[in-house]
Amino acid sequence: MTIHRRLAVAVLAFLGVAPLAQAWGPLGHSVVAELAQRHLSPAAKAEVEHLLSLENKTSLADVSSWADEIRNDANQQDLWKNTRGLHYINFTSEKCNYVPPRDCPDGHCVVAAIDHYAEILADKKQSDATRLEALKFVVHFIGDEHQPLHAGYRDDKGGNDYQVQMNGKGSNLHRVWDSSLLLTHSNDWKAYADELDKRGMVTLPPTIAPFDNSFAQWAEESCRATAQPGFYPKGHKIDDAYVKAELPLAEERLRDAGRRLAEVLNIALSN
Ligand SMILES: [Zn+2]
């Protein structure tokens, strides 16, 4: 069974039993990873701990920004060049509907990357080192995919070309969403994860059906979020009103990402 199909089955089972009630910078990635870690099944937790122990790490948060960090590692430049385009997807339609040949040519986008690395992670025939690398990519890319501007449609490089003013300083909308917005609330990822976890389980949107397309659906949600009125700030200014209006969306995306990452890992590492 493919990871898609297993995810579909598990999500359906999960909903059937109990319908329960969100590239980030290091803060956002750590929050997502920590939220996921808290919702791992015993089997997945044991396997995650085993794989992380290869690098003397103990938590998913420890490795959640590795896929970005290799950019600055002289020994990992080939890997960085081959994977730098996997952190995002640029939708070419404002309808935000995922059409693989158009939006993800040659499988080179975040949607296909999650699928690819989740399959490797689930494959016990692969070496532990290969599966650990896949785990690190899955943790990072599911986080990235939930940052709305990693899956936008406008021709502004995911907000990187959209200049804004925040606290009297120049920035761009992508950077605001990666980090600055969350940092208005906290710079302590553990405390932030505590706080978001207390808000309870997230509801998986009922539109996610037939579930074997979840990774694409999550990107489509991000894309649609960037199209909401007000997402692009009036007058290019990030003020208190913008933070008040948009921080809840950012936090919802973190919660969704964390819960969904746990689901993917629970399925991939179920036996
Ligand atoms: Zn990234």
Coordinates of N, CA and C in Angstrom, one line a residue, residues 23-154:
A23 N 8.3 28.5 4.4 CA 9.2 27.9 5.5 C 9.5 28.8 6.5
W24 N 8.7 28.0 7.5 CA 8.9 28.6 8.7 C 10.4 28.8 9.0
G25 N 10.7 29.7 9.9 CA 12.1 29.8 10.4 C 12.3 28.7 11.4
P26 N 13.4 28.7 12.1 CA 13.7 27.6 13.1 C 12.6 27.6 14.2
L27 N 12.0 28.7 14.6 CA 11.0 28.7 15.6 C 9.8 27.9 15.1
G28 N 9.3 28.2 13.9 CA 8.1 27.5 13.4 C 8.3 26.1 13.2
H29 N 9.5 25.7 12.6 CA 9.8 24.3 12.3 C 9.9 23.5 13.6
S30 N 10.5 24.2 14.7 CA 10.6 23.5 16.0 C 9.3 23.2 16.6
V31 N 8.4 24.2 16.5 CA 7.0 24.1 17.0 C 6.3 22.9 16.4
V32 N 6.3 22.9 15.0 CA 5.7 21.8 14.3 C 6.2 20.5 14.7
A33 N 7.5 20.4 14.7 CA 8.2 19.1 15.1 C 7.8 18.6 16.5
E34 N 7.8 19.6 17.4 CA 7.5 19.3 18.8 C 6.0 18.8 18.9
L35 N 5.1 19.5 18.2 CA 3.7 19.1 18.3 C 3.6 17.7 17.7
A36 N 4.3 17.4 16.7 CA 4.2 16.0 16.1 C 4.7 15.0 17.1
Q37 N 5.8 15.3 17.7 CA 6.5 14.3 18.6 C 5.5 13.9 19.7
R38 N 4.7 14.9 20.1 CA 3.8 14.6 21.3 C 2.6 13.7 20.8
H39 N 2.4 13.6 19.5 CA 1.3 12.8 19.1 C 1.7 11.5 18.3
L40 N 3.0 11.1 18.6 CA 3.4 9.8 17.9 C 2.9 8.6 18.6
S41 N 2.6 7.6 17.9 CA 2.2 6.3 18.4 C 3.5 5.7 19.1
P42 N 3.3 4.7 20.0 CA 4.5 4.1 20.6 C 5.4 3.5 19.6
A43 N 4.9 2.9 18.6 CA 5.8 2.3 17.5 C 6.5 3.4 16.8
A44 N 5.9 4.4 16.4 CA 6.5 5.5 15.6 C 7.5 6.2 16.5
K45 N 7.2 6.4 17.8 CA 8.1 7.1 18.7 C 9.4 6.3 18.9
A46 N 9.3 4.9 19.0 CA 10.4 4.1 19.2 C 11.3 4.2 17.9
E47 N 10.7 4.1 16.8 CA 11.5 4.2 15.5 C 12.1 5.5 15.3
V48 N 11.4 6.6 15.6 CA 12.0 7.9 15.5 C 13.2 8.1 16.4
E49 N 13.0 7.6 17.7 CA 14.2 7.6 18.6 C 15.4 6.8 18.1
H50 N 15.1 5.7 17.5 CA 16.1 4.8 17.0 C 16.9 5.6 15.9
L51 N 16.1 6.2 14.9 CA 16.8 6.8 13.8 C 17.6 8.1 14.3
L52 N 16.9 8.8 15.2 CA 17.6 10.1 15.7 C 18.9 9.7 16.4
S53 N 18.9 8.6 17.1 CA 20.1 8.2 17.9 C 21.3 8.1 17.1
L54 N 21.1 7.8 15.8 CA 22.3 7.7 14.9 C 23.1 9.0 14.9
E55 N 22.5 10.1 15.2 CA 23.2 11.4 15.2 C 23.1 12.0 16.6
N56 N 22.9 11.1 17.6 CA 22.9 11.5 19.0 C 21.9 12.6 19.3
K57 N 20.8 12.5 18.6 CA 19.7 13.5 18.8 C 18.5 12.8 19.5
T58 N 17.7 13.5 20.1 CA 16.6 12.9 20.8 C 15.2 13.4 20.4
S59 N 15.2 14.6 19.7 CA 13.8 15.1 19.4 C 13.8 15.6 18.0
L60 N 12.6 15.5 17.4 CA 12.3 15.9 16.0 C 12.7 17.4 15.9
A61 N 12.4 18.2 16.9 CA 12.8 19.6 16.8 C 14.3 19.8 16.5
D62 N 15.1 18.9 17.0 CA 16.5 19.0 16.8 C 16.9 19.0 15.4
V63 N 16.1 18.3 14.6 CA 16.5 18.1 13.2 C 15.6 18.8 12.2
S64 N 14.6 19.6 12.8 CA 13.6 20.2 11.9 C 14.0 21.2 10.9
S65 N 15.2 21.9 11.2 CA 15.7 22.9 10.3 C 16.9 22.5 9.5
W66 N 17.2 21.2 9.6 CA 18.4 20.7 8.9 C 18.4 20.9 7.4
A67 N 17.2 20.7 6.9 CA 17.0 20.8 5.4 C 17.4 22.2 4.9
D68 N 17.2 23.2 5.8 CA 17.6 24.6 5.5 C 19.1 24.8 5.8
E69 N 19.6 24.2 6.9 CA 20.9 24.4 7.3 C 22.0 23.9 6.4
I70 N 21.7 22.9 5.6 CA 22.7 22.3 4.7 C 23.1 23.3 3.6
R71 N 22.3 24.4 3.5 CA 22.7 25.5 2.6 C 24.0 26.0 2.9
N72 N 24.3 26.1 4.2 CA 25.6 26.6 4.7 C 26.7 25.6 5.0
D73 N 26.4 24.4 4.6 CA 27.4 23.3 4.9 C 28.2 23.0 3.6
A74 N 29.5 23.3 3.7 CA 30.3 23.1 2.5 C 30.3 21.6 1.9
N75 N 30.1 20.7 2.8 CA 30.1 19.3 2.4 C 28.7 18.8 1.9
Q76 N 27.7 19.7 1.9 CA 26.4 19.2 1.5 C 25.8 20.1 0.4
Q77 N 26.8 20.7 -0.4 CA 26.3 21.6 -1.4 C 25.5 20.9 -2.6
D78 N 26.0 19.6 -2.9 CA 25.2 18.9 -3.9 C 23.8 18.6 -3.5
L79 N 23.7 18.1 -2.2 CA 22.4 17.8 -1.7 C 21.5 19.1 -1.6
W80 N 22.1 20.2 -1.2 CA 21.3 21.4 -1.2 C 20.9 21.8 -2.5
K81 N 21.8 21.7 -3.5 CA 21.3 22.1 -4.9 C 20.2 21.2 -5.4
N82 N 20.3 20.0 -5.1 CA 19.3 19.0 -5.6 C 17.9 19.1 -4.8
T83 N 18.0 19.8 -3.7 CA 16.7 19.8 -2.8 C 16.2 21.2 -2.6
R84 N 16.9 22.2 -3.0 CA 16.5 23.6 -2.6 C 15.1 23.9 -3.2
G85 N 14.8 23.3 -4.4 CA 13.5 23.5 -5.0 C 12.4 22.7 -4.5
L86 N 12.7 21.9 -3.4 CA 11.6 21.0 -2.9 C 11.0 21.6 -1.7
H87 N 11.4 22.9 -1.3 CA 10.8 23.5 -0.1 C 9.5 24.2 -0.3
Y88 N 9.1 24.2 -1.5 CA 7.9 25.1 -1.9 C 7.2 24.6 -3.1
I89 N 6.1 25.2 -3.5 CA 5.5 25.0 -4.8 C 4.9 26.3 -5.2
N90 N 5.1 26.6 -6.4 CA 4.5 27.8 -7.0 C 3.3 27.4 -7.8
F91 N 2.1 27.7 -7.3 CA 0.9 27.4 -8.1 C 0.9 28.4 -9.3
T92 N 0.5 28.0 -10.4 CA 0.4 28.9 -11.5 C -1.0 29.3 -11.9
S93 N -1.9 28.9 -11.0 CA -3.3 29.3 -11.2 C -3.8 29.8 -9.9
E94 N -4.5 31.0 -9.9 CA -5.1 31.5 -8.7 C -6.2 30.7 -8.1
K95 N -6.6 29.7 -8.8 CA -7.6 28.7 -8.3 C -6.9 27.8 -7.3
C96 N -5.6 27.8 -7.2 CA -4.9 27.0 -6.3 C -5.2 25.5 -6.5
N97 N -5.5 25.1 -7.6 CA -5.8 23.6 -7.8 C -4.5 23.0 -8.4
Y98 N -4.2 21.9 -7.7 CA -2.9 21.2 -8.0 C -3.0 20.3 -9.3
V99 N -2.2 20.7 -10.2 CA -2.2 19.9 -11.5 C -0.7 19.6 -11.7
P100 N -0.3 18.3 -11.3 CA 1.1 17.9 -11.2 C 2.0 18.3 -12.4
P101 N 1.6 18.0 -13.6 CA 2.5 18.3 -14.7 C 2.8 19.8 -14.9
R102 N 1.8 20.6 -14.5 CA 1.9 22.1 -14.6 C 2.6 22.7 -13.4
D103 N 2.2 22.2 -12.2 CA 2.6 22.8 -10.9 C 3.8 22.1 -10.3
C104 N 4.1 20.9 -10.7 CA 5.2 20.1 -10.1 C 5.9 19.3 -11.2
P105 N 6.5 20.0 -12.2 CA 7.2 19.3 -13.2 C 8.3 18.4 -12.7
D106 N 8.4 17.2 -13.2 CA 9.4 16.2 -12.8 C 9.4 16.0 -11.3
G107 N 8.2 16.2 -10.7 CA 8.1 15.9 -9.3 C 9.0 16.8 -8.4
H108 N 9.3 18.0 -9.0 CA 10.2 18.9 -8.2 C 9.4 20.0 -7.5
C109 N 8.7 19.6 -6.5 CA 8.0 20.6 -5.6 C 7.8 19.9 -4.3
V110 N 7.3 20.7 -3.3 CA 7.2 20.2 -2.0 C 6.2 19.1 -1.8
V111 N 5.1 19.1 -2.7 CA 4.1 18.0 -2.6 C 4.7 16.7 -2.9
A112 N 5.4 16.6 -4.1 CA 6.0 15.3 -4.5 C 7.1 14.9 -3.6
A113 N 7.8 15.9 -3.0 CA 9.0 15.6 -2.1 C 8.5 14.9 -0.9
I114 N 7.4 15.4 -0.3 CA 6.9 14.7 0.9 C 6.5 13.3 0.6
D115 N 5.9 13.1 -0.5 CA 5.5 11.7 -0.9 C 6.7 10.9 -1.1
H116 N 7.7 11.4 -1.8 CA 9.0 10.7 -2.0 C 9.7 10.3 -0.7
Y117 N 9.9 11.2 0.1 CA 10.7 10.9 1.3 C 9.9 10.1 2.4
A118 N 8.5 10.3 2.4 CA 7.7 9.4 3.3 C 7.8 8.0 2.8
E119 N 7.9 7.7 1.5 CA 8.0 6.3 1.0 C 9.3 5.8 1.5
I120 N 10.4 6.5 1.4 CA 11.7 6.0 1.8 C 11.7 5.8 3.3
L121 N 11.2 6.7 4.1 CA 11.1 6.5 5.5 C 10.4 5.2 5.9
A122 N 9.3 4.9 5.2 CA 8.5 3.7 5.5 C 9.2 2.4 5.0
D123 N 10.2 2.5 4.2 CA 10.8 1.3 3.6 C 11.9 0.8 4.4
K124 N 11.6 -0.3 5.1 CA 12.6 -0.9 6.1 C 13.8 -1.5 5.3
K125 N 13.7 -1.7 4.0 CA 14.8 -2.2 3.3 C 15.9 -1.2 3.1
Q126 N 15.6 0.1 3.2 CA 16.6 1.2 3.1 C 17.4 1.2 4.4
S127 N 18.6 1.7 4.2 CA 19.5 1.8 5.4 C 19.0 2.8 6.4
D128 N 19.4 2.7 7.7 CA 18.9 3.6 8.7 C 19.4 5.0 8.3
A129 N 20.6 5.2 7.8 CA 21.1 6.5 7.4 C 20.2 7.2 6.4
T130 N 19.8 6.4 5.4 CA 18.9 6.9 4.3 C 17.6 7.2 4.9
R131 N 17.1 6.4 5.8 CA 15.7 6.7 6.4 C 15.8 7.9 7.3
L132 N 16.9 8.0 8.0 CA 17.0 9.2 8.9 C 17.0 10.5 8.0
E133 N 17.7 10.5 6.9 CA 17.7 11.7 6.0 C 16.3 11.9 5.6
A134 N 15.6 10.8 5.2 CA 14.2 11.0 4.7 C 13.3 11.6 5.8
L135 N 13.5 11.1 7.1 CA 12.7 11.6 8.2 C 12.9 13.1 8.3
K136 N 14.2 13.5 8.2 CA 14.5 15.0 8.4 C 13.8 15.8 7.3
F137 N 13.8 15.3 6.1 CA 13.1 16.0 5.0 C 11.6 16.0 5.2
V138 N 11.0 14.9 5.6 CA 9.6 14.9 5.8 C 9.2 15.9 6.9
V139 N 9.9 15.9 8.0 CA 9.6 16.8 9.1 C 9.7 18.3 8.6
H140 N 10.7 18.6 7.8 CA 10.9 19.9 7.4 C 9.8 20.3 6.3
F141 N 9.6 19.4 5.3 CA 8.8 19.8 4.2 C 7.3 19.9 4.6
I142 N 6.8 19.0 5.5 CA 5.4 19.2 5.9 C 5.3 20.5 6.6
G143 N 6.3 20.9 7.4 CA 6.2 22.3 8.0 C 6.2 23.3 6.9
D144 N 7.1 23.3 6.0 CA 7.2 24.3 4.9 C 5.8 24.4 4.2
E145 N 5.3 23.3 3.9 CA 4.1 23.2 3.0 C 2.9 24.0 3.7
H146 N 3.0 24.0 5.0 CA 1.9 24.7 5.8 C 2.2 26.2 5.9
Q147 N 3.3 26.7 5.6 CA 3.6 28.1 5.6 C 3.0 28.6 4.3
P148 N 1.9 29.4 4.4 CA 1.1 29.8 3.2 C 2.0 30.2 2.0
L149 N 3.0 31.0 2.3 CA 3.8 31.6 1.2 C 4.8 30.6 0.6
H150 N 4.8 29.4 1.2 CA 5.6 28.3 0.5 C 4.8 27.6 -0.6
A151 N 3.5 28.0 -0.7 CA 2.6 27.4 -1.7 C 1.7 28.5 -2.3
G152 N 2.3 29.6 -2.6 CA 1.5 30.7 -3.2 C 1.3 30.6 -4.7
Y153 N 0.5 31.5 -5.2 CA 0.4 31.5 -6.7 C 0.9 32.8 -7.3
R154 N 1.0 33.9 -6.5 CA 1.4 35.1 -7.2 C 2.9 35.1 -7.6

